[in-house]
């Protein structure tokens, strides 16, 4: 395992994959704990350090077939950690925690093992578009391999033991990130999220727990982990997501019939992105969202979806700071973000921070 | 006098003239009434018609040295009248009135005689930029010529008699239209308007009485017409306007030192104007205002001030409808306005309404 956190642009952020007009990506997260250690939130630092060493040692064989990076988060500066959050490779909780902790990241940046988050191990798997089965199978495979290397805390009655009881059982959270601008514009989104909640699913914003929806992006995930098998969870989530996808597509078809409003919104968004000198992260995402809808409905010819995805990622605070090699004040970030956007949209050179 | 209301783009709308970075234009208005007729609001239609004929006859000699148009407003359609309002050649009151009424307009569209507005005659004179003396002299000259042709209602004690006592005396209202974006952005405008009110001047929006300020444009005019000579009124107004101009310039100098915000605002405005598919009149004026400030501070290279002025005028509802040759729904106007703006900014062909 090498030590350098220079993760490539993940293929699951390519904007491709099944149903990619609406489904951005699929994520499976498994919560696992190792027998013989206290749950992470109750550890004293020496126990946490010992656990980290045990896991690092035990996982060595995994690196044989994979190009893995072990990233000790106590060694990382704040904007490197922020970048990992923006790639969804670590959670905000792991970013902010003061425990000894680490993350293992695969070479494509689409799988990560968070170590000493709320649980000893949190395995995360990302795939582009709607890929519930494929993502789950990848997770299941690695989970089996790790189970051969480390003794999981498991009860025959409850299943996998977790730090928080809401995860006990399968320890699985499967979520799908959706782009639902048409439902937001038509205000159907409230009805839609109520319907999803009634199917025992949770709807959240872009960065998980506690985050509000920005730029019309939503995460739908299972609420229950106990009393249902992984296959049942996947089936139920699949049904919920399919209904949202269907609903969003129907609204988009309506817009296709009278496209003026979306054409206007997409063009305005493009005009501002092309020219603004100051751009907040939230505004950028909102503009990208409306521009993306216009592109998908062929109401505007430029820019490419690939450029939109690149802007989406590159203009987040951690990425900007990592590229700059130093911490930036919010004001500097908003300026550099606008420069990046203009550079990408004009096909020009990357901006250099002062 | 010819009968066709096809008035050229007035030179006072050229955006040139003294202090034109801030002062859009100067206007003098004189209220006059003819002896032997009831004040306009009290007339029955036959008396109003008789007055119109009397005035039309009496003014014939004026047409010798001038190219004047007599426009009978009862014959004009609603968007032609709206266009005259947008050129400031008639007031909203004259537009909406149901009395027999007319307007005489000079060939440059910078002088107009409203007939049977609140008073029998309202002489209006416009000049580009800050030209109090010049505008007043032009008004005084024509006023003298008309006084030789028609018997004005005049009292040696009060001066010119007017329908509303607030105009009695000189019957003069002199006003200056100012573009004060820096004072609006820095919120100094409230202090500024309070100071102006204390100097017995009135501050209003773009279209006079009752209109709110749109696009950072303000009209400053004298409140008093009685007890002060024309020269005193002009001197006082001059002092008030000079202090506003000075105040605005000082704020603009501050922006020149740290130009990022204005550069951002001007570019965003340009981006939206270049691309929007739906544009309301009010939004267009607001965007033009911010773009104009950016141009004047050399923070953006395009478009030309002449193009900005052209857009300013061409995209108002009456102008749009006159060009289309028919009445347009508000939705159609907002669409055609956006087309016009794009056409002017790209140097392309004039849009054709469907």
PDB file of C-alpha atoms in Angstrom, chain A residues 49-295:
ATOM      1  CA  UNK A  49      -3.821   2.777  17.651  1.00  0.00           C
ATOM      2  CA  UNK A  50      -3.549  -0.944  18.386  1.00  0.00           C
ATOM      3  CA  UNK A  51      -6.700  -1.612  16.352  1.00  0.00           C
ATOM      4  CA  UNK A  52      -5.342   0.390  13.429  1.00  0.00           C
ATOM      5  CA  UNK A  53      -2.110  -1.640  13.460  1.00  0.00           C
ATOM      6  CA  UNK A  54      -4.030  -4.936  13.671  1.00  0.00           C
ATOM      7  CA  UNK A  55      -6.216  -3.984  10.711  1.00  0.00           C
ATOM      8  CA  UNK A  56      -3.296  -2.646   8.657  1.00  0.00           C
ATOM      9  CA  UNK A  57      -1.370  -5.892   9.235  1.00  0.00           C
ATOM     10  CA  UNK A  58      -4.341  -8.140   8.562  1.00  0.00           C
ATOM     11  CA  UNK A  59      -5.284  -6.411   5.310  1.00  0.00           C
ATOM     12  CA  UNK A  60      -1.805  -6.775   3.749  1.00  0.00           C
ATOM     13  CA  UNK A  61      -2.848  -9.809   1.620  1.00  0.00           C
ATOM     14  CA  UNK A  62      -5.607  -7.726   0.005  1.00  0.00           C
ATOM     15  CA  UNK A  63      -3.008  -5.474  -1.566  1.00  0.00           C
ATOM     16  CA  UNK A  64      -1.698  -8.398  -3.644  1.00  0.00           C
ATOM     17  CA  UNK A  65      -4.394  -8.149  -6.281  1.00  0.00           C
ATOM     18  CA  UNK A  66      -5.261  -4.526  -5.760  1.00  0.00           C
ATOM     19  CA  UNK A  67      -3.506  -1.171  -5.817  1.00  0.00           C
ATOM     20  CA  UNK A  68      -4.510   0.147  -2.419  1.00  0.00           C
ATOM     21  CA  UNK A  69      -3.521   3.299  -0.547  1.00  0.00           C
ATOM     22  CA  UNK A  70      -3.431   3.409   3.230  1.00  0.00           C
ATOM     23  CA  UNK A  71      -4.076   6.993   4.287  1.00  0.00           C
ATOM     24  CA  UNK A  72      -3.417   7.792   7.929  1.00  0.00           C
ATOM     25  CA  UNK A  73      -5.846  10.638   8.527  1.00  0.00           C
ATOM     26  CA  UNK A  74      -3.882  11.980  11.489  1.00  0.00           C
ATOM     27  CA  UNK A  75      -1.091  12.761   9.011  1.00  0.00           C
ATOM     28  CA  UNK A  76      -3.293  14.533   6.476  1.00  0.00           C
ATOM     29  CA  UNK A  77      -3.857  18.268   6.385  1.00  0.00           C
ATOM     30  CA  UNK A  78      -7.348  19.671   6.557  1.00  0.00           C
ATOM     31  CA  UNK A  79      -7.850  20.269   2.844  1.00  0.00           C
ATOM     32  CA  UNK A  80      -6.647  16.795   1.924  1.00  0.00           C
ATOM     33  CA  UNK A  81      -9.296  15.405   4.284  1.00  0.00           C
ATOM     34  CA  UNK A  82     -11.854  17.788   2.774  1.00  0.00           C
ATOM     35  CA  UNK A  83     -10.955  16.445  -0.675  1.00  0.00           C
ATOM     36  CA  UNK A  84     -11.577  12.896   0.508  1.00  0.00           C
ATOM     37  CA  UNK A  85     -15.018  13.971   1.758  1.00  0.00           C
ATOM     38  CA  UNK A  86     -15.795  15.594  -1.578  1.00  0.00           C
ATOM     39  CA  UNK A  87     -14.885  12.317  -3.316  1.00  0.00           C
ATOM     40  CA  UNK A  88     -17.214  10.613  -0.836  1.00  0.00           C
ATOM     41  CA  UNK A  89     -14.277   8.392   0.213  1.00  0.00           C
ATOM     42  CA  UNK A  90     -14.562   9.402   3.851  1.00  0.00           C
ATOM     43  CA  UNK A  91     -17.517  10.704   5.825  1.00  0.00           C
ATOM     44  CA  UNK A  92     -17.677  14.093   7.515  1.00  0.00           C
ATOM     45  CA  UNK A  93     -17.606  12.209  10.812  1.00  0.00           C
ATOM     46  CA  UNK A  94     -14.282  10.550   9.956  1.00  0.00           C
ATOM     47  CA  UNK A  95     -12.936  13.877   8.698  1.00  0.00           C
ATOM     48  CA  UNK A  96     -13.741  15.687  11.949  1.00  0.00           C
ATOM     49  CA  UNK A  97     -13.019  12.876  14.430  1.00  0.00           C
ATOM     50  CA  UNK A  98     -10.061  13.194  16.802  1.00  0.00           C
ATOM     51  CA  UNK A  99      -9.523   9.446  17.109  1.00  0.00           C
ATOM     52  CA  UNK A 100      -6.575   7.641  15.477  1.00  0.00           C
ATOM     53  CA  UNK A 101      -8.170   6.694  12.163  1.00  0.00           C
ATOM     54  CA  UNK A 102      -7.389   5.855   8.574  1.00  0.00           C
ATOM     55  CA  UNK A 103      -8.893   5.087   5.200  1.00  0.00           C
ATOM     56  CA  UNK A 104      -7.886   2.576   2.564  1.00  0.00           C
ATOM     57  CA  UNK A 105      -8.690   3.623  -0.986  1.00  0.00           C
ATOM     58  CA  UNK A 106      -8.515   1.543  -4.161  1.00  0.00           C
ATOM     59  CA  UNK A 107      -6.718   2.775  -7.257  1.00  0.00           C
ATOM     60  CA  UNK A 108      -9.937   3.830  -8.990  1.00  0.00           C
ATOM     61  CA  UNK A 109     -11.226   5.774  -6.033  1.00  0.00           C
ATOM     62  CA  UNK A 110     -14.447   3.785  -6.090  1.00  0.00           C
ATOM     63  CA  UNK A 111     -13.928   1.631  -3.027  1.00  0.00           C
ATOM     64  CA  UNK A 112     -12.864   2.736   0.407  1.00  0.00           C
ATOM     65  CA  UNK A 113     -12.468   1.208   3.858  1.00  0.00           C
ATOM     66  CA  UNK A 114     -12.934   3.755   6.597  1.00  0.00           C
ATOM     67  CA  UNK A 115     -11.166   2.620   9.748  1.00  0.00           C
ATOM     68  CA  UNK A 116     -12.330   3.761  13.179  1.00  0.00           C
ATOM     69  CA  UNK A 117     -15.271   5.804  12.039  1.00  0.00           C
ATOM     70  CA  UNK A 118     -18.372   5.001  14.125  1.00  0.00           C
ATOM     71  CA  UNK A 119     -17.496   1.333  13.525  1.00  0.00           C
ATOM     72  CA  UNK A 120     -14.070  -0.291  13.248  1.00  0.00           C
ATOM     73  CA  UNK A 121     -14.579  -0.831   9.544  1.00  0.00           C
ATOM     74  CA  UNK A 122     -16.890   0.846   7.115  1.00  0.00           C
ATOM     75  CA  UNK A 123     -16.581  -0.628   3.637  1.00  0.00           C
ATOM     76  CA  UNK A 124     -17.822   1.666   0.883  1.00  0.00           C
ATOM     77  CA  UNK A 125     -18.400   0.806  -2.774  1.00  0.00           C
ATOM     78  CA  UNK A 126     -19.394   3.197  -5.529  1.00  0.00           C
ATOM     79  CA  UNK A 127     -20.541   2.485  -9.058  1.00  0.00           C
ATOM     80  CA  UNK A 128     -21.722   4.859 -11.781  1.00  0.00           C
ATOM     81  CA  UNK A 129     -25.463   5.025 -12.419  1.00  0.00           C
ATOM     82  CA  UNK A 130     -28.045   2.544 -11.199  1.00  0.00           C
ATOM     83  CA  UNK A 131     -26.119  -0.641 -10.290  1.00  0.00           C
ATOM     84  CA  UNK A 132     -27.615  -2.060  -7.110  1.00  0.00           C
ATOM     85  CA  UNK A 133     -26.752  -5.705  -7.768  1.00  0.00           C
ATOM     86  CA  UNK A 134     -23.272  -5.059  -9.137  1.00  0.00           C
ATOM     87  CA  UNK A 135     -22.312  -2.754  -6.290  1.00  0.00           C
ATOM     88  CA  UNK A 136     -23.670  -5.168  -3.715  1.00  0.00           C
ATOM     89  CA  UNK A 137     -21.792  -8.121  -5.263  1.00  0.00           C
ATOM     90  CA  UNK A 138     -18.506  -6.171  -5.194  1.00  0.00           C
ATOM     91  CA  UNK A 139     -19.135  -5.313  -1.553  1.00  0.00           C
ATOM     92  CA  UNK A 140     -20.062  -8.859  -0.659  1.00  0.00           C
ATOM     93  CA  UNK A 141     -16.920 -10.216  -2.305  1.00  0.00           C
ATOM     94  CA  UNK A 142     -14.509  -7.920  -0.476  1.00  0.00           C
ATOM     95  CA  UNK A 143     -16.442  -8.401   2.747  1.00  0.00           C
ATOM     96  CA  UNK A 144     -15.900 -12.181   2.468  1.00  0.00           C
ATOM     97  CA  UNK A 145     -12.196 -11.691   1.830  1.00  0.00           C
ATOM     98  CA  UNK A 146     -11.833  -9.447   4.884  1.00  0.00           C
ATOM     99  CA  UNK A 147     -13.845 -11.888   7.000  1.00  0.00           C
ATOM    100  CA  UNK A 148     -11.123 -14.460   6.266  1.00  0.00           C
ATOM    101  CA  UNK A 149      -8.476 -12.056   7.566  1.00  0.00           C
ATOM    102  CA  UNK A 150     -10.181 -10.471  10.589  1.00  0.00           C
ATOM    103  CA  UNK A 151     -12.674 -11.907  13.136  1.00  0.00           C
ATOM    104  CA  UNK A 152     -15.902  -9.895  12.718  1.00  0.00           C
ATOM    105  CA  UNK A 153     -18.117  -9.266  15.756  1.00  0.00           C
ATOM    106  CA  UNK A 154     -21.239 -11.247  14.881  1.00  0.00           C
ATOM    107  CA  UNK A 155     -24.236 -12.651  16.696  1.00  0.00           C
ATOM    108  CA  UNK A 156     -26.313 -15.500  15.334  1.00  0.00           C
ATOM    109  CA  UNK A 157     -29.438 -13.797  16.653  1.00  0.00           C
ATOM    110  CA  UNK A 158     -28.777 -10.196  15.518  1.00  0.00           C
ATOM    111  CA  UNK A 159     -26.220 -10.513  12.755  1.00  0.00           C
ATOM    112  CA  UNK A 160     -23.344  -8.053  12.522  1.00  0.00           C
ATOM    113  CA  UNK A 161     -22.810  -6.102  15.743  1.00  0.00           C
ATOM    114  CA  UNK A 162     -22.446  -2.342  15.286  1.00  0.00           C
ATOM    115  CA  UNK A 163     -21.665   0.645  17.454  1.00  0.00           C
ATOM    116  CA  UNK A 164     -25.088   2.160  16.834  1.00  0.00           C
ATOM    117  CA  UNK A 165     -28.070  -0.258  16.995  1.00  0.00           C
ATOM    118  CA  UNK A 166     -29.647   1.295  13.889  1.00  0.00           C
ATOM    119  CA  UNK A 167     -26.969  -0.468  11.838  1.00  0.00           C
ATOM    120  CA  UNK A 168     -27.063  -3.845  13.577  1.00  0.00           C
ATOM    121  CA  UNK A 169     -28.095  -6.832  11.442  1.00  0.00           C
ATOM    122  CA  UNK A 170     -26.873  -6.611   7.898  1.00  0.00           C
ATOM    123  CA  UNK A 171     -24.792  -3.499   8.750  1.00  0.00           C
ATOM    124  CA  UNK A 172     -25.690  -2.496   5.237  1.00  0.00           C
ATOM    125  CA  UNK A 173     -26.710   0.895   3.933  1.00  0.00           C
ATOM    126  CA  UNK A 174     -27.308   1.032   0.212  1.00  0.00           C
ATOM    127  CA  UNK A 175     -27.947   4.394  -1.341  1.00  0.00           C
ATOM    128  CA  UNK A 176     -28.501   5.905  -4.719  1.00  0.00           C
ATOM    129  CA  UNK A 177     -27.661   9.492  -5.618  1.00  0.00           C
ATOM    130  CA  UNK A 178     -30.297  10.998  -7.868  1.00  0.00           C
ATOM    131  CA  UNK A 179     -30.533  14.195  -9.867  1.00  0.00           C
ATOM    132  CA  UNK A 180     -34.181  15.309  -9.678  1.00  0.00           C
ATOM    133  CA  UNK A 181     -34.346  18.868 -11.057  1.00  0.00           C
ATOM    134  CA  UNK A 182     -37.701  18.427 -12.805  1.00  0.00           C
ATOM    135  CA  UNK A 183     -39.350  17.269  -9.577  1.00  0.00           C
ATOM    136  CA  UNK A 184     -37.830  20.243  -7.746  1.00  0.00           C
ATOM    137  CA  UNK A 185     -38.922  22.762 -10.386  1.00  0.00           C
ATOM    138  CA  UNK A 186     -42.470  21.441 -10.490  1.00  0.00           C
ATOM    139  CA  UNK A 187     -42.495  21.158  -6.662  1.00  0.00           C
ATOM    140  CA  UNK A 188     -43.473  17.477  -7.017  1.00  0.00           C
ATOM    141  CA  UNK A 189     -40.404  16.673  -4.925  1.00  0.00           C
ATOM    142  CA  UNK A 190     -42.294  17.015  -1.630  1.00  0.00           C
ATOM    143  CA  UNK A 191     -44.896  14.459  -2.651  1.00  0.00           C
ATOM    144  CA  UNK A 192     -42.102  12.252  -3.947  1.00  0.00           C
ATOM    145  CA  UNK A 193     -40.045  12.317  -0.763  1.00  0.00           C
ATOM    146  CA  UNK A 194     -43.139  11.651   1.348  1.00  0.00           C
ATOM    147  CA  UNK A 195     -43.904   8.609  -0.787  1.00  0.00           C
ATOM    148  CA  UNK A 196     -40.301   7.391  -0.384  1.00  0.00           C
ATOM    149  CA  UNK A 197     -40.439   7.851   3.397  1.00  0.00           C
ATOM    150  CA  UNK A 198     -43.601   5.728   3.453  1.00  0.00           C
ATOM    151  CA  UNK A 199     -41.595   2.953   1.780  1.00  0.00           C
ATOM    152  CA  UNK A 200     -39.220   3.125   4.803  1.00  0.00           C
ATOM    153  CA  UNK A 201     -36.490   4.790   2.821  1.00  0.00           C
ATOM    154  CA  UNK A 202     -34.567   7.909   3.782  1.00  0.00           C
ATOM    155  CA  UNK A 203     -34.067  10.906   1.498  1.00  0.00           C
ATOM    156  CA  UNK A 204     -31.123  13.224   2.140  1.00  0.00           C
ATOM    157  CA  UNK A 205     -28.949  15.829   0.440  1.00  0.00           C
ATOM    158  CA  UNK A 206     -25.663  15.358  -1.322  1.00  0.00           C
ATOM    159  CA  UNK A 207     -23.374  14.671   1.635  1.00  0.00           C
ATOM    160  CA  UNK A 208     -25.491  12.355   3.756  1.00  0.00           C
ATOM    161  CA  UNK A 209     -26.799  12.788   7.253  1.00  0.00           C
ATOM    162  CA  UNK A 210     -27.911  16.290   8.195  1.00  0.00           C
ATOM    163  CA  UNK A 211     -27.116  17.794   4.816  1.00  0.00           C
ATOM    164  CA  UNK A 212     -29.826  19.643   2.890  1.00  0.00           C
ATOM    165  CA  UNK A 213     -30.397  19.054  -0.785  1.00  0.00           C
ATOM    166  CA  UNK A 214     -28.216  21.293  -2.947  1.00  0.00           C
ATOM    167  CA  UNK A 215     -28.498  21.538  -6.695  1.00  0.00           C
ATOM    168  CA  UNK A 216     -31.443  19.145  -6.892  1.00  0.00           C
ATOM    169  CA  UNK A 217     -29.286  16.158  -5.852  1.00  0.00           C
ATOM    170  CA  UNK A 218     -30.780  13.630  -3.470  1.00  0.00           C
ATOM    171  CA  UNK A 219     -29.608  10.461  -1.776  1.00  0.00           C
ATOM    172  CA  UNK A 220     -32.126   7.705  -1.195  1.00  0.00           C
ATOM    173  CA  UNK A 221     -31.152   4.897   1.172  1.00  0.00           C
ATOM    174  CA  UNK A 222     -32.652   2.090   3.243  1.00  0.00           C
ATOM    175  CA  UNK A 223     -33.689   2.902   6.801  1.00  0.00           C
ATOM    176  CA  UNK A 224     -33.770  -0.644   8.150  1.00  0.00           C
ATOM    177  CA  UNK A 225     -30.833  -2.975   8.586  1.00  0.00           C
ATOM    178  CA  UNK A 226     -32.464  -5.503  10.901  1.00  0.00           C
ATOM    179  CA  UNK A 227     -35.130  -8.066   9.995  1.00  0.00           C
ATOM    180  CA  UNK A 228     -34.527  -7.890   6.264  1.00  0.00           C
ATOM    181  CA  UNK A 229     -31.974  -9.725   4.161  1.00  0.00           C
ATOM    182  CA  UNK A 230     -29.584  -7.855   1.904  1.00  0.00           C
ATOM    183  CA  UNK A 231     -31.568  -9.037  -1.120  1.00  0.00           C
ATOM    184  CA  UNK A 232     -34.831  -7.710   0.340  1.00  0.00           C
ATOM    185  CA  UNK A 233     -33.225  -4.368   1.135  1.00  0.00           C
ATOM    186  CA  UNK A 234     -31.906  -4.100  -2.416  1.00  0.00           C
ATOM    187  CA  UNK A 235     -35.249  -5.065  -3.897  1.00  0.00           C
ATOM    188  CA  UNK A 236     -37.141  -2.496  -1.840  1.00  0.00           C
ATOM    189  CA  UNK A 237     -34.658   0.274  -2.564  1.00  0.00           C
ATOM    190  CA  UNK A 238     -34.714  -0.645  -6.235  1.00  0.00           C
ATOM    191  CA  UNK A 239     -38.473  -0.273  -6.291  1.00  0.00           C
ATOM    192  CA  UNK A 240     -38.328   3.128  -4.567  1.00  0.00           C
ATOM    193  CA  UNK A 241     -35.641   4.462  -6.901  1.00  0.00           C
ATOM    194  CA  UNK A 242     -37.414   3.179  -9.985  1.00  0.00           C
ATOM    195  CA  UNK A 243     -40.544   5.058  -9.006  1.00  0.00           C
ATOM    196  CA  UNK A 244     -38.549   8.268  -8.537  1.00  0.00           C
ATOM    197  CA  UNK A 245     -36.791   7.787 -11.865  1.00  0.00           C
ATOM    198  CA  UNK A 246     -40.126   7.214 -13.584  1.00  0.00           C
ATOM    199  CA  UNK A 247     -41.630  10.301 -11.900  1.00  0.00           C
ATOM    200  CA  UNK A 248     -38.681  12.528 -12.816  1.00  0.00           C
ATOM    201  CA  UNK A 249     -38.710  11.271 -16.429  1.00  0.00           C
ATOM    202  CA  UNK A 250     -42.407  12.005 -16.783  1.00  0.00           C
ATOM    203  CA  UNK A 251     -41.850  15.585 -15.595  1.00  0.00           C
ATOM    204  CA  UNK A 252     -38.930  15.957 -17.980  1.00  0.00           C
ATOM    205  CA  UNK A 253     -41.147  14.813 -20.843  1.00  0.00           C
ATOM    206  CA  UNK A 254     -43.553  17.606 -19.924  1.00  0.00           C
ATOM    207  CA  UNK A 255     -40.674  20.076 -20.147  1.00  0.00           C
ATOM    208  CA  UNK A 256     -39.727  18.663 -23.522  1.00  0.00           C
ATOM    209  CA  UNK A 257     -43.185  19.626 -24.767  1.00  0.00           C
ATOM    210  CA  UNK A 258     -42.851  23.239 -23.568  1.00  0.00           C
ATOM    211  CA  UNK A 259     -39.138  23.717 -23.172  1.00  0.00           C
ATOM    212  CA  UNK A 260     -38.852  27.511 -22.847  1.00  0.00           C
ATOM    213  CA  UNK A 261     -38.453  27.672 -19.077  1.00  0.00           C
ATOM    214  CA  UNK A 262     -35.726  25.035 -18.941  1.00  0.00           C
ATOM    215  CA  UNK A 263     -34.001  26.477 -21.995  1.00  0.00           C
ATOM    216  CA  UNK A 264     -33.961  29.842 -20.224  1.00  0.00           C
ATOM    217  CA  UNK A 265     -32.732  28.399 -16.930  1.00  0.00           C
ATOM    218  CA  UNK A 266     -29.974  26.353 -18.571  1.00  0.00           C
ATOM    219  CA  UNK A 267     -28.778  29.285 -20.662  1.00  0.00           C
ATOM    220  CA  UNK A 268     -28.782  31.656 -17.701  1.00  0.00           C
ATOM    221  CA  UNK A 269     -26.811  29.137 -15.683  1.00  0.00           C
ATOM    222  CA  UNK A 270     -24.307  28.809 -18.526  1.00  0.00           C
ATOM    223  CA  UNK A 271     -24.057  32.597 -18.892  1.00  0.00           C
ATOM    224  CA  UNK A 272     -23.272  33.042 -15.215  1.00  0.00           C
ATOM    225  CA  UNK A 273     -20.806  30.140 -15.060  1.00  0.00           C
ATOM    226  CA  UNK A 274     -19.003  31.441 -18.142  1.00  0.00           C
ATOM    227  CA  UNK A 275     -18.552  34.922 -16.723  1.00  0.00           C
ATOM    228  CA  UNK A 276     -18.876  35.111 -12.920  1.00  0.00           C
ATOM    229  CA  UNK A 277     -15.803  36.275 -10.980  1.00  0.00           C
ATOM    230  CA  UNK A 278     -17.088  35.083  -7.607  1.00  0.00           C
ATOM    231  CA  UNK A 279     -18.858  31.730  -7.214  1.00  0.00           C
ATOM    232  CA  UNK A 280     -19.843  30.008  -4.003  1.00  0.00           C
ATOM    233  CA  UNK A 281     -19.832  26.228  -3.890  1.00  0.00           C
ATOM    234  CA  UNK A 282     -23.571  26.053  -3.395  1.00  0.00           C
ATOM    235  CA  UNK A 283     -24.361  28.437  -6.240  1.00  0.00           C
ATOM    236  CA  UNK A 284     -22.036  26.533  -8.565  1.00  0.00           C
ATOM    237  CA  UNK A 285     -23.799  23.243  -7.822  1.00  0.00           C
ATOM    238  CA  UNK A 286     -27.209  24.840  -8.320  1.00  0.00           C
ATOM    239  CA  UNK A 287     -26.161  26.293 -11.665  1.00  0.00           C
ATOM    240  CA  UNK A 288     -24.583  23.022 -12.778  1.00  0.00           C
ATOM    241  CA  UNK A 289     -27.787  21.225 -11.902  1.00  0.00           C
ATOM    242  CA  UNK A 290     -29.954  23.415 -14.142  1.00  0.00           C
ATOM    243  CA  UNK A 291     -27.408  23.365 -16.933  1.00  0.00           C
ATOM    244  CA  UNK A 292     -27.229  19.560 -16.739  1.00  0.00           C
ATOM    245  CA  UNK A 293     -31.006  19.315 -17.150  1.00  0.00           C
ATOM    246  CA  UNK A 294     -30.859  21.582 -20.198  1.00  0.00           C
ATOM    247  CA  UNK A 295     -28.103  19.447 -21.718  1.00  0.00           C
TER     248      UNK A 295
END
